[in-house]
PDB file of C-alpha atoms in Angstrom:
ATOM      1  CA  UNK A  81     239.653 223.998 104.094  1.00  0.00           C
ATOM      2  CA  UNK A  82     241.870 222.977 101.401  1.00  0.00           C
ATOM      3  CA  UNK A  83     239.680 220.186  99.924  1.00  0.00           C
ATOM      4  CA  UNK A  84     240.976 219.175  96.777  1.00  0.00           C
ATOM      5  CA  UNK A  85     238.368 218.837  93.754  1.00  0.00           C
ATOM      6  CA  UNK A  86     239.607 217.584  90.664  1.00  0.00           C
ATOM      7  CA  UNK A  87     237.096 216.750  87.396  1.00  0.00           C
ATOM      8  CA  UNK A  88     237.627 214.222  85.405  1.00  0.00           C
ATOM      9  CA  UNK A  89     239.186 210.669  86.002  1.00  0.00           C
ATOM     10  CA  UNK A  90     243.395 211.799  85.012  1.00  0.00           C
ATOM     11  CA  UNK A  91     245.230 209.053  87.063  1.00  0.00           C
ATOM     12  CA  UNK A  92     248.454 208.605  85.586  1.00  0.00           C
ATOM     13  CA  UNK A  93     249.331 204.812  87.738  1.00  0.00           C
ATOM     14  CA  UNK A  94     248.292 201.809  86.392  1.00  0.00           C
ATOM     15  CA  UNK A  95     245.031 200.600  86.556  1.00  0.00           C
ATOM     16  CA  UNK A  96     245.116 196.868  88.405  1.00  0.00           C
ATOM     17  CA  UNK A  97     247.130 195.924  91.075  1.00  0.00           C
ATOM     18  CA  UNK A  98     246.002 198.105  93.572  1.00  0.00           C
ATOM     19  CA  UNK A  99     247.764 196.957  97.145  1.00  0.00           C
ATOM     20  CA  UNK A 100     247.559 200.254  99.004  1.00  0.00           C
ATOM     21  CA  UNK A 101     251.059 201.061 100.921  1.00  0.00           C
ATOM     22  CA  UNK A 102     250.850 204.159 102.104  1.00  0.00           C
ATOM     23  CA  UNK A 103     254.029 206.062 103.175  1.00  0.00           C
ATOM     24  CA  UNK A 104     254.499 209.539 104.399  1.00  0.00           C
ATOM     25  CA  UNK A 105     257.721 211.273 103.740  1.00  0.00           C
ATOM     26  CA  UNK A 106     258.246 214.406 106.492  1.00  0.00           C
ATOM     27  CA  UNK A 107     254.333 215.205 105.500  1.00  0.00           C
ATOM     28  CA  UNK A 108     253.221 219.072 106.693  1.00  0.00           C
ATOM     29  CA  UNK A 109     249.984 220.723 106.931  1.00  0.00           C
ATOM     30  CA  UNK A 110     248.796 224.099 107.330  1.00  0.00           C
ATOM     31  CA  UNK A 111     244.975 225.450 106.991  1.00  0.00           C
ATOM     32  CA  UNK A 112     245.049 228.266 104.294  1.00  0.00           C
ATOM     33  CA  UNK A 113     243.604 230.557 106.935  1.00  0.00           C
ATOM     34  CA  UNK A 114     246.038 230.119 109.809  1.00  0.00           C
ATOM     35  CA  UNK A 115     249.529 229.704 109.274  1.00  0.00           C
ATOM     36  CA  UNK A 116     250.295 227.597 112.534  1.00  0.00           C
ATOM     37  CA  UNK A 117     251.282 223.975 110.795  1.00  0.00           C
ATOM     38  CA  UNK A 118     248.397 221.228 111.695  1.00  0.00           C
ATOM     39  CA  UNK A 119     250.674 218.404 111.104  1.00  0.00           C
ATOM     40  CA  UNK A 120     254.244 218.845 111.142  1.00  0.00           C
ATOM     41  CA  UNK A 121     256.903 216.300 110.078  1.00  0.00           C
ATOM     42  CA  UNK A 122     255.072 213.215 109.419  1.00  0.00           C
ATOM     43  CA  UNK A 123     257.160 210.263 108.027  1.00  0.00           C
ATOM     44  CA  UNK A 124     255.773 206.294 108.709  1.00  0.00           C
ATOM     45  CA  UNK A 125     254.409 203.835 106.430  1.00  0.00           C
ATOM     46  CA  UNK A 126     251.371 201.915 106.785  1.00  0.00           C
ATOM     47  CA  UNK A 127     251.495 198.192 104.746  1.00  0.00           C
ATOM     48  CA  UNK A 128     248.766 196.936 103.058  1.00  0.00           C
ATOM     49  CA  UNK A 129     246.403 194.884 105.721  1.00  0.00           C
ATOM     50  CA  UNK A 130     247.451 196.668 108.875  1.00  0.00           C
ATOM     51  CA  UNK A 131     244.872 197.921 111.528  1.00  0.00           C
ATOM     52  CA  UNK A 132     246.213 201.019 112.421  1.00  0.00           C
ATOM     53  CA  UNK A 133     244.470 203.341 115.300  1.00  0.00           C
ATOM     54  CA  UNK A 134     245.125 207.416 115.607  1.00  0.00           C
ATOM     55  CA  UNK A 135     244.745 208.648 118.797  1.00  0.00           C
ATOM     56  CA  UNK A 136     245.661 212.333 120.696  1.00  0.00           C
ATOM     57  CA  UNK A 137     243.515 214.790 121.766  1.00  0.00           C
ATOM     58  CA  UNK A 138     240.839 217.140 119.981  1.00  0.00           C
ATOM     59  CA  UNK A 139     242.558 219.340 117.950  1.00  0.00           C
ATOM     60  CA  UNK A 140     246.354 217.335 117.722  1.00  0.00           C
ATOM     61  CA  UNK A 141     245.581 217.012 113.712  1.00  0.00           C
ATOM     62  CA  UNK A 142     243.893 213.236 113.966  1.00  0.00           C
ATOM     63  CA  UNK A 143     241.066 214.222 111.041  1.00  0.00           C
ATOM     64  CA  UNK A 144     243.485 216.414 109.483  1.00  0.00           C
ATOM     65  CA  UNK A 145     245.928 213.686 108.821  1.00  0.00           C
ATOM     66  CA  UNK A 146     243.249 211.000 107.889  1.00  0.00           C
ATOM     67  CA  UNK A 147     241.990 212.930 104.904  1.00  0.00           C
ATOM     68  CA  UNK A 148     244.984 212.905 103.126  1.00  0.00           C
ATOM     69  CA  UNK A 149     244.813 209.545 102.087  1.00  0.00           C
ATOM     70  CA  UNK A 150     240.967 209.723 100.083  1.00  0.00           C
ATOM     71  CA  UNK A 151     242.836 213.380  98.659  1.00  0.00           C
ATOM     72  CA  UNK A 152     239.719 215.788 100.456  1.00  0.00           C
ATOM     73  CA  UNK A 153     243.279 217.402 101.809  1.00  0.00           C
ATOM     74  CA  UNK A 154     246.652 217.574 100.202  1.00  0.00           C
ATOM     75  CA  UNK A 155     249.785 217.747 102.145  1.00  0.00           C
ATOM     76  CA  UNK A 156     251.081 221.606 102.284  1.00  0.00           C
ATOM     77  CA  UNK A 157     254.954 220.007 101.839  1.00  0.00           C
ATOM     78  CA  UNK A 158     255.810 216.725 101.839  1.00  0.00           C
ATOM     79  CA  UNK A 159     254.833 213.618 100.197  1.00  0.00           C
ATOM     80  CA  UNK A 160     252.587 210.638 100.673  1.00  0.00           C
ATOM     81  CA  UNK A 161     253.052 207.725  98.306  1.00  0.00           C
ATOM     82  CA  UNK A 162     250.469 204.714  97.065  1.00  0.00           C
ATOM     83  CA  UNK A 163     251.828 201.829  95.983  1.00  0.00           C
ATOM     84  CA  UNK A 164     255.400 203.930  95.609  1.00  0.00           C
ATOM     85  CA  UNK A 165     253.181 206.728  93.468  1.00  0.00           C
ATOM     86  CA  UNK A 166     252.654 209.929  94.420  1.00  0.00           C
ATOM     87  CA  UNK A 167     249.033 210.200  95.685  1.00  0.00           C
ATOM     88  CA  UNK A 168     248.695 213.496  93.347  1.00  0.00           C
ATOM     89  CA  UNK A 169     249.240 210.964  90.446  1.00  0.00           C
ATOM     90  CA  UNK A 170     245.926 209.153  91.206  1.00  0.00           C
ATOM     91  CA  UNK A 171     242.429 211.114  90.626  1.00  0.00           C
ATOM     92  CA  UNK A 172     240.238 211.459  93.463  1.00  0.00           C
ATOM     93  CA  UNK A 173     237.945 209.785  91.291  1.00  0.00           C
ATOM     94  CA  UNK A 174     240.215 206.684  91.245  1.00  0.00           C
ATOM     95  CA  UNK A 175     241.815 206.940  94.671  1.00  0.00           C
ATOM     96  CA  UNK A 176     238.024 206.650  96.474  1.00  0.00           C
ATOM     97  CA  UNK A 177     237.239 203.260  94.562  1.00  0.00           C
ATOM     98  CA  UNK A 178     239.446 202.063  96.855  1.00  0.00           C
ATOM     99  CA  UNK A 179     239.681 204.222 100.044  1.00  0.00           C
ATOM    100  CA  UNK A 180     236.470 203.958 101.521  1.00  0.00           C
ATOM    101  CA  UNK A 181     236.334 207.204 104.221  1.00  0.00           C
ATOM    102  CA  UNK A 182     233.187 207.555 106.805  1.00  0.00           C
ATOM    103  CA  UNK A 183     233.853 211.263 108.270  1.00  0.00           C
ATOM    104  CA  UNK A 184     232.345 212.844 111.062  1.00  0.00           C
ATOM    105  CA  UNK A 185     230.839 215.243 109.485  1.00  0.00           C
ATOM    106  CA  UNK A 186     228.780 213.370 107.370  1.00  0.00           C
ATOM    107  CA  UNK A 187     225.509 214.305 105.470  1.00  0.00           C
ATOM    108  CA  UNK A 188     222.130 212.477 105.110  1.00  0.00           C
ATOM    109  CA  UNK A 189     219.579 213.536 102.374  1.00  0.00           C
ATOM    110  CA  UNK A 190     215.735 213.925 103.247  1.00  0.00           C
ATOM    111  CA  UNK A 191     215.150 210.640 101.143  1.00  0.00           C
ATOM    112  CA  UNK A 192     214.831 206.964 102.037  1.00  0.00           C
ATOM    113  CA  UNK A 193     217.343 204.504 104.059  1.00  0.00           C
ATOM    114  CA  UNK A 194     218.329 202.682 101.390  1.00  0.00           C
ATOM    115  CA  UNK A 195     218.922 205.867  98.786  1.00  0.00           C
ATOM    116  CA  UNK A 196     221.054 207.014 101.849  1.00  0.00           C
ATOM    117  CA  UNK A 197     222.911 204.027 101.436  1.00  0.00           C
ATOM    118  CA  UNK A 198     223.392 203.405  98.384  1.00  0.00           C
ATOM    119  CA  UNK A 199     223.914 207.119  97.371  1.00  0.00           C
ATOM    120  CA  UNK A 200     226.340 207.667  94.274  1.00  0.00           C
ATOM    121  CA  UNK A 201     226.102 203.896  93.318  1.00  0.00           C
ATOM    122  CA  UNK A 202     224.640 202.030  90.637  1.00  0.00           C
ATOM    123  CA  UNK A 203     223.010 198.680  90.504  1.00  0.00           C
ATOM    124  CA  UNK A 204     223.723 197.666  93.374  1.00  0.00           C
ATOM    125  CA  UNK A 205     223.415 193.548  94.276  1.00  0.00           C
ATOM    126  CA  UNK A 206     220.954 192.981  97.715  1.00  0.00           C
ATOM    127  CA  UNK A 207     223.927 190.095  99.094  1.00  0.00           C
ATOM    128  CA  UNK A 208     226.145 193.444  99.624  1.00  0.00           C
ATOM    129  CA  UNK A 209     223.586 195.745 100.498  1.00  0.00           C
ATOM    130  CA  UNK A 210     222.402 193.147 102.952  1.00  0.00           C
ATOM    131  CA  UNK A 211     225.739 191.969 104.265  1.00  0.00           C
ATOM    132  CA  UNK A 212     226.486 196.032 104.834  1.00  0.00           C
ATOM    133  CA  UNK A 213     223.468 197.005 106.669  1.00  0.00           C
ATOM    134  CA  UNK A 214     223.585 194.126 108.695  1.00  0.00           C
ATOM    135  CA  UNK A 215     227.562 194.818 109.847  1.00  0.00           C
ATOM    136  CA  UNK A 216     227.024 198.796 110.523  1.00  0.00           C
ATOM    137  CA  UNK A 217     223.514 197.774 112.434  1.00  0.00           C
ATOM    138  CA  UNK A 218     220.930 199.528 109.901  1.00  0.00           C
ATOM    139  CA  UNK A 219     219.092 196.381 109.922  1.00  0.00           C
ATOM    140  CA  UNK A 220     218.095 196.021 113.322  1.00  0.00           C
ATOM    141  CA  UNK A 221     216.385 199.307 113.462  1.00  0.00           C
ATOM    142  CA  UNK A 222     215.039 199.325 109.784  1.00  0.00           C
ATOM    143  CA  UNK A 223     213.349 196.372 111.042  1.00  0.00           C
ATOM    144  CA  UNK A 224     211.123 197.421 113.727  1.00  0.00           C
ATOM    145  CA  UNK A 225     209.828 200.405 111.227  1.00  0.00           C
ATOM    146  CA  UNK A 226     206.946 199.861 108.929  1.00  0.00           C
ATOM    147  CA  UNK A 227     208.725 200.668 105.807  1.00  0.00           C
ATOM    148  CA  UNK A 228     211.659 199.352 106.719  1.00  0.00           C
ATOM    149  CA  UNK A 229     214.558 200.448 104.067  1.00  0.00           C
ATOM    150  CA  UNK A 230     212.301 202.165 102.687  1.00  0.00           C
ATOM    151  CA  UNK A 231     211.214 204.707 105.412  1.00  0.00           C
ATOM    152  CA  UNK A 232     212.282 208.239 105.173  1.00  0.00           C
ATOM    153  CA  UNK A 233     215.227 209.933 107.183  1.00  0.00           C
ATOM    154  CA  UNK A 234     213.907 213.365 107.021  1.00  0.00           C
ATOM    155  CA  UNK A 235     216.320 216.324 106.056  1.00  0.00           C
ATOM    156  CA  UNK A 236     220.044 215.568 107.570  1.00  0.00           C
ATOM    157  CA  UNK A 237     218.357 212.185 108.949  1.00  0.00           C
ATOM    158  CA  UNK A 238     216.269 214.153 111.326  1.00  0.00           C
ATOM    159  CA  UNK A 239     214.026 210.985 111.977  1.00  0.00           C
ATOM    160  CA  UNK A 240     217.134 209.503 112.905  1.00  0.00           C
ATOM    161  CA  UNK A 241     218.874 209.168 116.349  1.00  0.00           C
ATOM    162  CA  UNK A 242     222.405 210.143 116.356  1.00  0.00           C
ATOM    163  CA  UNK A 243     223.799 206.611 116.795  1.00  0.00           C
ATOM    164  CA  UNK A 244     221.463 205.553 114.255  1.00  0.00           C
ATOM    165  CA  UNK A 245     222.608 208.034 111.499  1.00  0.00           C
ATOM    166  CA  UNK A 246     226.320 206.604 112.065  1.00  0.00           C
ATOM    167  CA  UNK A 247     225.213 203.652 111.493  1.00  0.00           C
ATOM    168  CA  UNK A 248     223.854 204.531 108.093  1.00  0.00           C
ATOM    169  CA  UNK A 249     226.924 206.304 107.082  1.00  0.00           C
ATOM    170  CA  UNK A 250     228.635 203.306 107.856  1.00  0.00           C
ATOM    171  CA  UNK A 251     226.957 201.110 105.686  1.00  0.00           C
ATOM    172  CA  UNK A 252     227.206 203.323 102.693  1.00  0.00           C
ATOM    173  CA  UNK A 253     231.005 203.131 103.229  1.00  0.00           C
ATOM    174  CA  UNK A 254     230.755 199.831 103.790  1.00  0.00           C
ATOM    175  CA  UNK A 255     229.010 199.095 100.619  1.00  0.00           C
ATOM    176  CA  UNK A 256     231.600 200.244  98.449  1.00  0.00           C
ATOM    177  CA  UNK A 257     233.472 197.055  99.473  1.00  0.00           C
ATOM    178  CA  UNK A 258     237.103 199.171  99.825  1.00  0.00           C
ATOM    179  CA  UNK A 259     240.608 197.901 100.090  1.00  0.00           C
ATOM    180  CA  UNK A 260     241.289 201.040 102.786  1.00  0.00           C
ATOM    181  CA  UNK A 261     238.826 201.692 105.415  1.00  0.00           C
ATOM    182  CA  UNK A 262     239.340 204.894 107.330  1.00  0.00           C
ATOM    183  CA  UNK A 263     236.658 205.682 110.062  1.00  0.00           C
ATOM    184  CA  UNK A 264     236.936 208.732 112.026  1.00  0.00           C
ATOM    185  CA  UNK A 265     235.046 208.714 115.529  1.00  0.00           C
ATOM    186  CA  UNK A 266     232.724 205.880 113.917  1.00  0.00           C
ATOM    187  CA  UNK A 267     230.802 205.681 117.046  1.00  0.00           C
ATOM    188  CA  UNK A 268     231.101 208.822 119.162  1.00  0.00           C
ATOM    189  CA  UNK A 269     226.905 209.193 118.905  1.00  0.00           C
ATOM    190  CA  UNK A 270     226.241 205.655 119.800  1.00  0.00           C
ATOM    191  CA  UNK A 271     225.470 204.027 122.731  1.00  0.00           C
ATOM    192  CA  UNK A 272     227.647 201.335 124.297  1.00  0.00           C
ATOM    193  CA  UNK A 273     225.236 198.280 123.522  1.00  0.00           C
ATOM    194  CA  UNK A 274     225.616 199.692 120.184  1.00  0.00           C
ATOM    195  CA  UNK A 275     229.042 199.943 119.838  1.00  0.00           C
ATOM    196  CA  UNK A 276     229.715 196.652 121.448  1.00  0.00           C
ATOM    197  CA  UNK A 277     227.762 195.351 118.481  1.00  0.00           C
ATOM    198  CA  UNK A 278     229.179 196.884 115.804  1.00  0.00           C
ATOM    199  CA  UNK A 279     232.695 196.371 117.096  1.00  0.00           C
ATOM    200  CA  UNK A 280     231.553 192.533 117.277  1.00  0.00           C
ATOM    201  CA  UNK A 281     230.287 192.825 113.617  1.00  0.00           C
ATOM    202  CA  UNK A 282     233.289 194.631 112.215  1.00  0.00           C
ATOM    203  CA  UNK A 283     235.831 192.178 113.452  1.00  0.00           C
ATOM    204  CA  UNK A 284     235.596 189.424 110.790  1.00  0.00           C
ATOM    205  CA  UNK A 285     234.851 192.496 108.240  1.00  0.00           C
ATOM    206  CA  UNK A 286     238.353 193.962 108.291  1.00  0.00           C
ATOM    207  CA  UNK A 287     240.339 191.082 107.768  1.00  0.00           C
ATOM    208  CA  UNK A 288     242.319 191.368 104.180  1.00  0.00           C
ATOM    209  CA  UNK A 289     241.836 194.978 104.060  1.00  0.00           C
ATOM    210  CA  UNK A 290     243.718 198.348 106.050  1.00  0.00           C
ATOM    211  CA  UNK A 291     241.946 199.734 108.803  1.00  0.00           C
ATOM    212  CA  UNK A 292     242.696 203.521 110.161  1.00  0.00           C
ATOM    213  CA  UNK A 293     240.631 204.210 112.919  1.00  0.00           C
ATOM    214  CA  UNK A 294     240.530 207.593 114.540  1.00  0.00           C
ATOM    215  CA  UNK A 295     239.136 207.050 117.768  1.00  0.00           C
ATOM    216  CA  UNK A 296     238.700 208.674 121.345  1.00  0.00           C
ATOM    217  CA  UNK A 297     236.767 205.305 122.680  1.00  0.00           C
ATOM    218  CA  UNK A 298     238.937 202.650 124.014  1.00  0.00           C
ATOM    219  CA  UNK A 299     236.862 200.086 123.243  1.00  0.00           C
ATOM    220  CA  UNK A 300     237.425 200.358 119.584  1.00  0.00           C
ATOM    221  CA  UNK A 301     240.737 200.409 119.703  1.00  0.00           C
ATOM    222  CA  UNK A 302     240.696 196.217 120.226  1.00  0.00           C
ATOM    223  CA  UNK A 303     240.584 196.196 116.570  1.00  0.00           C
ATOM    224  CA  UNK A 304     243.721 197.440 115.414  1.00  0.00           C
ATOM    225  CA  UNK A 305     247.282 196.086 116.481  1.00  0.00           C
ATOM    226  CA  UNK A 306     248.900 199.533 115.793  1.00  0.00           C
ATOM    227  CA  UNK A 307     248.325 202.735 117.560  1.00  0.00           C
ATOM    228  CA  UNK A 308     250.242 205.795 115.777  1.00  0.00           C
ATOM    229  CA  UNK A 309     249.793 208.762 118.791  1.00  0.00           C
ATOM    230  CA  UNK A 310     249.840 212.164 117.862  1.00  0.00           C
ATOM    231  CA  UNK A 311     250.450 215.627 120.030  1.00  0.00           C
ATOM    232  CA  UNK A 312     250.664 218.852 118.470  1.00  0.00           C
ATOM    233  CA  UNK A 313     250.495 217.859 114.834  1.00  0.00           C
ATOM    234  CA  UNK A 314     253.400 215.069 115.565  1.00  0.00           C
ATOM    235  CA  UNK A 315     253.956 211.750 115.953  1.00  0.00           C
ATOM    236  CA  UNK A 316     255.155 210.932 119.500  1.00  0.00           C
ATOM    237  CA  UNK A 317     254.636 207.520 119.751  1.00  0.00           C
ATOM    238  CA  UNK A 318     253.742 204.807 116.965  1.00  0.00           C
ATOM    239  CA  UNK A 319     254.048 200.762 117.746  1.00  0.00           C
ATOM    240  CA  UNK A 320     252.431 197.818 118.769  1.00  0.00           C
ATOM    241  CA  UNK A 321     248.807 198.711 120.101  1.00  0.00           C
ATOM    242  CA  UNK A 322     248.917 197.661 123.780  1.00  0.00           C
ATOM    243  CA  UNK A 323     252.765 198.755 124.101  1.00  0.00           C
ATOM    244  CA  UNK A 324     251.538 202.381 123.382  1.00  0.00           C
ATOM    245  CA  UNK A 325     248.585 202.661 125.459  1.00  0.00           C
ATOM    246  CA  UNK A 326     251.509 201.303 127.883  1.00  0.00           C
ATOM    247  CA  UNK A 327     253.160 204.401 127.489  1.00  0.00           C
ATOM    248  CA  UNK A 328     250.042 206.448 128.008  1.00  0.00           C
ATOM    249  CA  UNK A 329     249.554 204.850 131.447  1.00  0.00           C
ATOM    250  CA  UNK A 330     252.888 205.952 132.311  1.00  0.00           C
TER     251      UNK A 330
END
């Protein structure tokens, strides 16, 4: 799947001043297993602070694209620059401190809530773990369980409804506090009282940071001013938010 996995921490940019422009110079794709090109000419530029949706349908290369930017894909041909670096320049390591990704095809470990939160991080403060389970909605339904954060999921969260498991992937992306947050279908397992929630809760939580939302449900796309559209691996429409879905009417 072309996942890129890199040891060691060998970023070769500078260490502070993260601001996290991302541009995309004529970007191409292609699956080592199927020559057809997933993405195919790419070129925009997302600034630092900008809520940016995806849309198109299954299959038009919405994931695809999305994973470049935390490096679990590189670009076939192409380039996509960070801060005017080439993203190949920073470690995966590095790059994820500040991209924080929530995939749909995430795992949960037959452990507690709160390990499944807080997996891969160390010491971290309750205010954050708090303020993250309370945003994704892990607190509402930790609460009405006897063990609360403490109760187990059950292998691949099991114990777990499908909205609720989300919801826990959420948080632990959450948690890592990141300058980029890319969500892919956050809530395609929830139910709408539960999405109407989180999208309530995530509102205040995205302000100062980039947002890139790949989404089929309308709903979330009220938090994000720009809608890049994509058809066959292209870009065929990218602008202001309501003047695309516009288009789409059209």
């Amino acid at each position: 799947m072309a996942a890129v996995e890199i040891s060691g921490d060998r970023s070769r940019v500078p260490s502070t001043g993260f601001k996290g422009r991302i541009d995309c110079r004529n970007i191409e794709f292609t699956y080592p297993d199927d020559p057809s090109p997933v993405l195919k000419g790419i070129n925009l530029t997302i600034e630092p602070g900008e809520k940016v949706g995806v849309i198109g349908r299954i299959g038009c290369g919405k994931s695809t694209f999305i994973r470049l930017v935390p490096r679990f894909y590189e670009a076939t041909s192409g380039a996509m620059l960070l801060d005017g670096h080439d993203i190949r320049q920073y470690s995966p390591q590095r790059l994820r401190r500040h991209v924080g990704y929530m995939p749909q095809d995430y795992s949960l470990f037959n452990d507690t809530l709160r390990e499944n939160i807080c997996l891969g991080m160390d010491d971290v403060s309750e205010p954050a773990f708090e303020k993250a389970v309370s945003i994704a909605g892990v607190k509402a339904f930790a609460a009405r369980h006897p063990n609360g954060f403490g109760m187990q999921v059950g292998p691949g969260g099991e114990r777990l409804s499908g909205g609720e498991r989300q919801a826990v992937v959420l948080a632990r992306t959450l948690l890592r506090d990141p300058a980029i947050l890319i969500l892919d279908e956050p809530t395609s397992a929830m139910d709408n009282t539960l999405e109407r929630r989180l999208l309530e809760n995530l509102r205040p939580e995205i302000e100062g940071r980039t947002l890139i939302l790949a989404t089929h449900r309308a709903p979330l796309l009220a938090l994000v001013d720009r809608i890049i559209w994509l058809d066959g691996g292209r870009v065929i429409a990218d602008g202001p938010r309501d003047e695309v879905l516009k288009s789409l009417e059209g």
